[in-house]
Coordinates of C-alpha atoms in Angstrom, one line a residue:
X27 CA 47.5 -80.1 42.8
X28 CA 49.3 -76.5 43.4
X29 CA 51.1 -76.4 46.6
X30 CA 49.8 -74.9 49.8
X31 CA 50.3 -71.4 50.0
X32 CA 51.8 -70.1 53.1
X33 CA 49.9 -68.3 55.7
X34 CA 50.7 -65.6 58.0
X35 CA 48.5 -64.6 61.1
X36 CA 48.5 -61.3 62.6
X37 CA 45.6 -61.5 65.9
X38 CA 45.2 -64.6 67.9
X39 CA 42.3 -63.7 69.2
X40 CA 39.0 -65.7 68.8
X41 CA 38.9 -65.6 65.0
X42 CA 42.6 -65.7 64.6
X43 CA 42.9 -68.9 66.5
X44 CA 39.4 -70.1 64.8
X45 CA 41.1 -69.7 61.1
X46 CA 44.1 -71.2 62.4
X47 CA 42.5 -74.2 63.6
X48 CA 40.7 -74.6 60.6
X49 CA 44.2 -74.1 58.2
X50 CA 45.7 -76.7 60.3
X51 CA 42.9 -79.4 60.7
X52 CA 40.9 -79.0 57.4
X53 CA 42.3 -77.2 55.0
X54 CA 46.3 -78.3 54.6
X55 CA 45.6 -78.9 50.8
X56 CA 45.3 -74.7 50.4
X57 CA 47.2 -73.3 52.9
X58 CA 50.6 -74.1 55.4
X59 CA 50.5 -71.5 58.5
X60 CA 54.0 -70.8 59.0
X61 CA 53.7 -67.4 61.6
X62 CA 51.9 -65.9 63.8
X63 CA 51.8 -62.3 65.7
X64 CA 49.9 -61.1 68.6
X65 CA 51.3 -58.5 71.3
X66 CA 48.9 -59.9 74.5
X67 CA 51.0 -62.4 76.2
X68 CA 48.7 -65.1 76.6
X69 CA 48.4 -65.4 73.0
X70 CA 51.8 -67.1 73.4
X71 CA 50.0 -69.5 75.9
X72 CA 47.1 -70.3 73.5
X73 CA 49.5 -70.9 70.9
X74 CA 51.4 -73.5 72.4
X75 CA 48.5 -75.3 73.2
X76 CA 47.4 -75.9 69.3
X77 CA 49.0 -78.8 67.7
X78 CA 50.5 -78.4 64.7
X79 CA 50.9 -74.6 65.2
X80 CA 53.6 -72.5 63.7
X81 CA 55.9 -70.3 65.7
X82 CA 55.0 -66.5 67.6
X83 CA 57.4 -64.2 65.5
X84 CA 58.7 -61.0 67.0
X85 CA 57.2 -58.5 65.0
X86 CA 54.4 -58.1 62.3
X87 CA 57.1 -57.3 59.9
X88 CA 58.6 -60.4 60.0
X89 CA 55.2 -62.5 59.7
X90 CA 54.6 -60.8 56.5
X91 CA 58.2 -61.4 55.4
X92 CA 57.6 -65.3 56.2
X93 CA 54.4 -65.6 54.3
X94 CA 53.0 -65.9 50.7
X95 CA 49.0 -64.0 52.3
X96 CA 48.5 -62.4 55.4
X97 CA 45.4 -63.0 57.5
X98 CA 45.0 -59.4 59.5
X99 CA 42.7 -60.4 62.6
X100 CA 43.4 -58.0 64.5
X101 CA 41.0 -55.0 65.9
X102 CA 39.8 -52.5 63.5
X103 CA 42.2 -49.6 63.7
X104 CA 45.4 -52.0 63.1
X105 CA 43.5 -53.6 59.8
X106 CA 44.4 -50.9 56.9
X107 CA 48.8 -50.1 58.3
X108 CA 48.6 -53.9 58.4
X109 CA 47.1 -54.6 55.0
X110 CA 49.5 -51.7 53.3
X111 CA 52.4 -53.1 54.6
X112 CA 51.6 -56.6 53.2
X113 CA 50.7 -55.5 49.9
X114 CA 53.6 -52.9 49.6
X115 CA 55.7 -56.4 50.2
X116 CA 53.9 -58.1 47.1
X117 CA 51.8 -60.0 49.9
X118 CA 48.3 -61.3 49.5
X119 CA 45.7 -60.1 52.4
X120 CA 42.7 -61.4 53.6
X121 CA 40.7 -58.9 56.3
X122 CA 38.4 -59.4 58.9
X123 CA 35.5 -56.7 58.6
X124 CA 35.1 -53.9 59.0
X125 CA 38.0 -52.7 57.1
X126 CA 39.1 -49.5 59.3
X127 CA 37.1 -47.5 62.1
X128 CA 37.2 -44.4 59.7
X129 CA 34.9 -44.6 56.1
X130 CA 37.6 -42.2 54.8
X131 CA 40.3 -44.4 55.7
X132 CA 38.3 -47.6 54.3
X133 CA 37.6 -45.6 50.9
X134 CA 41.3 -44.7 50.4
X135 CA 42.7 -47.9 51.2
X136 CA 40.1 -49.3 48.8
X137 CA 41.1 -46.8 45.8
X138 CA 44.8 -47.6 46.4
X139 CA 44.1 -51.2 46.5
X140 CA 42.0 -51.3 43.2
X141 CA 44.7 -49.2 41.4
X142 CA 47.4 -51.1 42.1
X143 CA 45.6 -54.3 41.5
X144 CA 46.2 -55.7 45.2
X145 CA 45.3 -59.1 46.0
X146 CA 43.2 -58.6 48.9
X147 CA 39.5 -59.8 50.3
X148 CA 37.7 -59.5 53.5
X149 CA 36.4 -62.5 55.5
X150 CA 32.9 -63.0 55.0
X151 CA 32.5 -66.5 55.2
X152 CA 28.7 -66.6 53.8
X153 CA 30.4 -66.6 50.5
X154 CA 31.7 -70.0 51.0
X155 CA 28.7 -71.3 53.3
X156 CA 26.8 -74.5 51.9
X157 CA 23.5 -73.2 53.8
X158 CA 23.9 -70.5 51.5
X159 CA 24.3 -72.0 48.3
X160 CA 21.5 -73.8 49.1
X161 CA 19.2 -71.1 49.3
X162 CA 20.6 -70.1 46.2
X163 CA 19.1 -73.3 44.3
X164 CA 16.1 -72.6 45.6
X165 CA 15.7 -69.3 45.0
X166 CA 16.6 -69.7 41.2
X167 CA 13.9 -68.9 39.0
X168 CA 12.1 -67.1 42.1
X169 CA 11.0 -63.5 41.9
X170 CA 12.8 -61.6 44.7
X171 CA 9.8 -59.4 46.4
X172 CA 11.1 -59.0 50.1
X173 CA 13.5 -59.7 52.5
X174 CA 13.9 -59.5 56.0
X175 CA 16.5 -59.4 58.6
X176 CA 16.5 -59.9 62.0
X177 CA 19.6 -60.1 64.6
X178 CA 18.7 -60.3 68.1
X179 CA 21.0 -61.1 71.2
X180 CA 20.0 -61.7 75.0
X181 CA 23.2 -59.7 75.7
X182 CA 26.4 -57.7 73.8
X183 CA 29.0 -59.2 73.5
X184 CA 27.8 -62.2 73.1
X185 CA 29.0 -64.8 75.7
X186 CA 31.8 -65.9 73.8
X187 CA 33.1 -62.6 73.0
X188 CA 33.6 -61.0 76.2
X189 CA 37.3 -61.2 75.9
X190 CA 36.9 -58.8 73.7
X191 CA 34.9 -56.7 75.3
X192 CA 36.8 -53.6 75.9
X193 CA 35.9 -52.3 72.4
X194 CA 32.9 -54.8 71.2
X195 CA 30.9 -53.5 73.5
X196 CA 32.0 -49.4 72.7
X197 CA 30.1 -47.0 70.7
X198 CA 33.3 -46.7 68.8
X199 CA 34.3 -49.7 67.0
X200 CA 31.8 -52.2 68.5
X201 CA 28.2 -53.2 68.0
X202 CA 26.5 -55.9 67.1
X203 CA 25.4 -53.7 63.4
X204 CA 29.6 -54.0 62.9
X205 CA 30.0 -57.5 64.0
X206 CA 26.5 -59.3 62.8
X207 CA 24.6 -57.2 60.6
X208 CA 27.6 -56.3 58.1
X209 CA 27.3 -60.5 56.9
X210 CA 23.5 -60.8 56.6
X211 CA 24.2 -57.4 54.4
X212 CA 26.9 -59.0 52.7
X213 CA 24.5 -61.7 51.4
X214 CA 22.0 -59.5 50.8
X215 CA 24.6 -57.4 48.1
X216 CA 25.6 -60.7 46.8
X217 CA 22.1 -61.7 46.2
X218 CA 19.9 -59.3 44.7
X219 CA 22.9 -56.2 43.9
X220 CA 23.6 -52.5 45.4
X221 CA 23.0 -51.4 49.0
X222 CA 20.8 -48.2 49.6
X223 CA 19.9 -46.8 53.0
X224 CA 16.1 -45.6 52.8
X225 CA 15.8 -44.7 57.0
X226 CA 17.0 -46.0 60.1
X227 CA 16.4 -46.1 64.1
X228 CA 19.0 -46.4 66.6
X229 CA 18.9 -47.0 70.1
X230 CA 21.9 -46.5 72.3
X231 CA 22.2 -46.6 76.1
X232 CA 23.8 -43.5 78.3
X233 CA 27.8 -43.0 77.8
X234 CA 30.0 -44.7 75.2
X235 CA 28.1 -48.4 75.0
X236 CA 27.1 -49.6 71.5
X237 CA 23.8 -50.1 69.9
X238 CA 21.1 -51.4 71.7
X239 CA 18.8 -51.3 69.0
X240 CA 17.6 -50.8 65.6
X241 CA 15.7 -50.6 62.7
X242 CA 16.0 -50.0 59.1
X243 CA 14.4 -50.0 55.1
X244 CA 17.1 -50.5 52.5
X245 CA 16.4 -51.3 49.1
X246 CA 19.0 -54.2 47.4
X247 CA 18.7 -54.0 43.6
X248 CA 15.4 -52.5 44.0
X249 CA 14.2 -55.4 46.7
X250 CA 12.6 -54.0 49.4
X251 CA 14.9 -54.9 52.7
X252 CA 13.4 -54.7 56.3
X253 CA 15.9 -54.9 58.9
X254 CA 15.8 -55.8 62.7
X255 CA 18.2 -55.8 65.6
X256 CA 17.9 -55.9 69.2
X257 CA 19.5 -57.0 72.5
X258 CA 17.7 -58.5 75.6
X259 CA 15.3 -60.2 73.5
X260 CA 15.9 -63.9 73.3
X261 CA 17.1 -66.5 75.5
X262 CA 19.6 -67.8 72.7
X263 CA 23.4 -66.8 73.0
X264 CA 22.7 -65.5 68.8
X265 CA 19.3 -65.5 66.6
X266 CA 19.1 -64.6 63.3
X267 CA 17.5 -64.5 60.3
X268 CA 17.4 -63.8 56.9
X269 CA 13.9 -64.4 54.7
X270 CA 13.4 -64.0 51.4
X271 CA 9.3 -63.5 50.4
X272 CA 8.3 -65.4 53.5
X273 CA 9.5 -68.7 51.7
X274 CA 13.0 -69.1 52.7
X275 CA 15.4 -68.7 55.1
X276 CA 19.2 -68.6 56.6
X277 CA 17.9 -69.5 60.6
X278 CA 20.8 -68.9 63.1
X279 CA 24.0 -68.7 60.5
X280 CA 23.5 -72.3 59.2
X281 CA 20.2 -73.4 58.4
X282 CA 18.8 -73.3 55.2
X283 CA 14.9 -73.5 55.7
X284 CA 11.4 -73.8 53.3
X285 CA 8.2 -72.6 54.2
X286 CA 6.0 -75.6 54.1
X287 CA 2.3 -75.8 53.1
X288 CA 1.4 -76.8 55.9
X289 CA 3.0 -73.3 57.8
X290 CA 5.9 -75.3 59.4
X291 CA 9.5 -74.3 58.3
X292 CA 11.7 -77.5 57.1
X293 CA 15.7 -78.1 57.0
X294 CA 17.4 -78.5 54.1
X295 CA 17.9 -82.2 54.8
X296 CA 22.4 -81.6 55.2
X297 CA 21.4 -78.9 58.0
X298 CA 23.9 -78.3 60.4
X299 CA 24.4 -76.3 63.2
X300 CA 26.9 -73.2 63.1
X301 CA 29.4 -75.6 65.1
X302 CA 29.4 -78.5 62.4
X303 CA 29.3 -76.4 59.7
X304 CA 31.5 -73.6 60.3
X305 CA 35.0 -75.9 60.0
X306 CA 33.6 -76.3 56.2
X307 CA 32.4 -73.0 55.3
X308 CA 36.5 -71.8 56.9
X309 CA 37.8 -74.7 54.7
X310 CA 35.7 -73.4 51.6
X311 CA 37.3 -69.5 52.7
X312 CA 40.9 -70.8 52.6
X313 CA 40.6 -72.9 49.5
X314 CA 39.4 -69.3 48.0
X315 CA 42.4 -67.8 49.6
X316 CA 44.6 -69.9 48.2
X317 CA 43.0 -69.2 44.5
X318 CA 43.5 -65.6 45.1
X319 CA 46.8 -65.7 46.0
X320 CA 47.8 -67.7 43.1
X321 CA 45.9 -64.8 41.1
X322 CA 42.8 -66.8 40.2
X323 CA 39.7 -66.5 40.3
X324 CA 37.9 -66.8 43.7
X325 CA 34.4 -66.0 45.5
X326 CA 35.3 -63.9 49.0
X327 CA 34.7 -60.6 49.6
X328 CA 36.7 -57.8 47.7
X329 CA 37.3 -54.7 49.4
X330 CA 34.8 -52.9 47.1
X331 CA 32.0 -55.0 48.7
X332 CA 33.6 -54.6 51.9
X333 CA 33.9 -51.0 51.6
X334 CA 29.8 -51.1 50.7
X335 CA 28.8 -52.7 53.3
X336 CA 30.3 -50.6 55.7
X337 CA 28.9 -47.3 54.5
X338 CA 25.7 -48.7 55.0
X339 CA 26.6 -50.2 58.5
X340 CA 27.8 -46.4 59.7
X341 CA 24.6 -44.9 57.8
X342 CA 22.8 -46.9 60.0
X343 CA 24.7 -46.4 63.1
X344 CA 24.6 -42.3 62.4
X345 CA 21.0 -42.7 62.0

């Protein structure tokens, strides 16, 4: 078995702390954390508190000089200086979305990645989500027709997010079409091929606060794609879902789902909820960042689908 790769962590907020804690418990076999960076203070706190943990280093510098792939969790605007900096030191990176707050930032970075053959991916963890490869069975050898997404939220940020608040819930860099929408897009390019924008809705309140609303047409390889988002409209923390030709579905991040005859939808029978299943889909993600830091062949996100996904996310959001 090839040796753990080691892991640096730049952002210990929620989903830095959530991929660490998923390195550490579940996926030793692919990856050793062995630093970690994060200017708030209480991230010092936090990280005392997780067994196992590796040590706060001084400076983002010296994370990527201790590790073989950085993990950039940090917000938006620090994503792209972070991810040159690591790959000018023959680093590995793996991004959260989106990959800068500026498309013409995100499209450079992406061209100067691709030419100089970077080792880099984005974390979208449906690409390693079993509820998703199960919809993929089923749809084999099923003519792709329509698809629909819907998002909706009783509030933004959602309740676990309001940490984070000061820029989730901004105009600027937040937005549940940023944070949400971009994975349910992400599948759909995986699926069925290129993203096109055909019209979009948006509803904002007064002042600088995010999205409130909208609605969408895209086509996906030539499927027809209805899309849905909206906040104050169910009592559940997050609800989602993604259905292809009123058959099948992806119900609230984890459940794979068939239309039965008798007008009931069914669980795969290994459903889970997002809480069970996301320690494996993050265990699948870091076995995948191990094979791309090693050079091999792998399943995440590349930068180019990234980079798509996001031009459709802003089209949308400039609607």
């Amino acid at each position: 078995m090839p040796t753990p790769v080691t892991l640096g962590i730049i952002g210990l907020g929620i989903m830095g702390e959530r991929l660490l804690r998923a390195a550490l418990d579940h996926a030793a076999e692919s990856v050793t954390p062995v630093a970690v960076w994060d200017p708030a203070p209480a991230a010092a706190g936090r990280l005392a508190g997780i067994a196992g943990a590796p040590r706060m280093l001084a400076t983002p510098d010296a994370v990527i000089s201790a590790c073989d792939c950085l993990y950039i969790a940090a917000p938006p605007a620090a994503h792209i200086p972070l991810a040159d900096a690591a790959i000018a030191a023959g680093r590995s990176v793996f991004i959260e979305k989106p990959l800068a707050t500026s498309l013409a930032e995100a499209r450079a970075f992406v061209a100067r990645a691709e030419a100089a053959g970077a080792r880099a991916a984005v974390n979208f963890p449906m690409a390693s989500s079993p509820a998703v490869a199960r919809l993929s069975a089923w749809r084999a050898g099923m003519q792709a027709e329509s698809l629909a997404i819907e998002v909706a939220f009783p509030t933004w940020p959602r309740g676990w997010q309001q940490a984070a608040a000061s820029w989730l819930a901004k105009r600027a860099e937040g937005g549940f079409t940023r944070e949400v929408v971009s994975h349910f897009l992400f599948l759909t390019r995986r699926q069925f091929g290129p993203l096109t924008l055909l019209d979009a809705q948006v509803t904002y309140p007064a002042g600088d606060g995010a999205e409130t609303a909208i609605e969408a047409r895209l086509s996906a390889g030539g499927v027809p794609v209805t899309l849905k988002g909206s906040v104050g409209t169910t009592p559940k923390d997050d609800h989602n879902t993604w259905t292809l030709n009123g058959a099948i579905r992806l119900r609230d991040w984890s459940f794979a789902e068939r239309l039965g005859a008798d007008g009931t939808w069914a669980q795969a029978p290994d459903a889970l909820p997002n809480e069970k299943m996301r320690p494996m889909v993050l265990k699948g993600q870091l076995a995948q960042v191990a094979a791309m830091t090693r050079g091999e062949a792998h399943r995440l996100a590349t930068v180019r689908e990234a980079l798509e996904v996001q031009e459709i996310v802003e089209a949308i959001l400039a609607a």
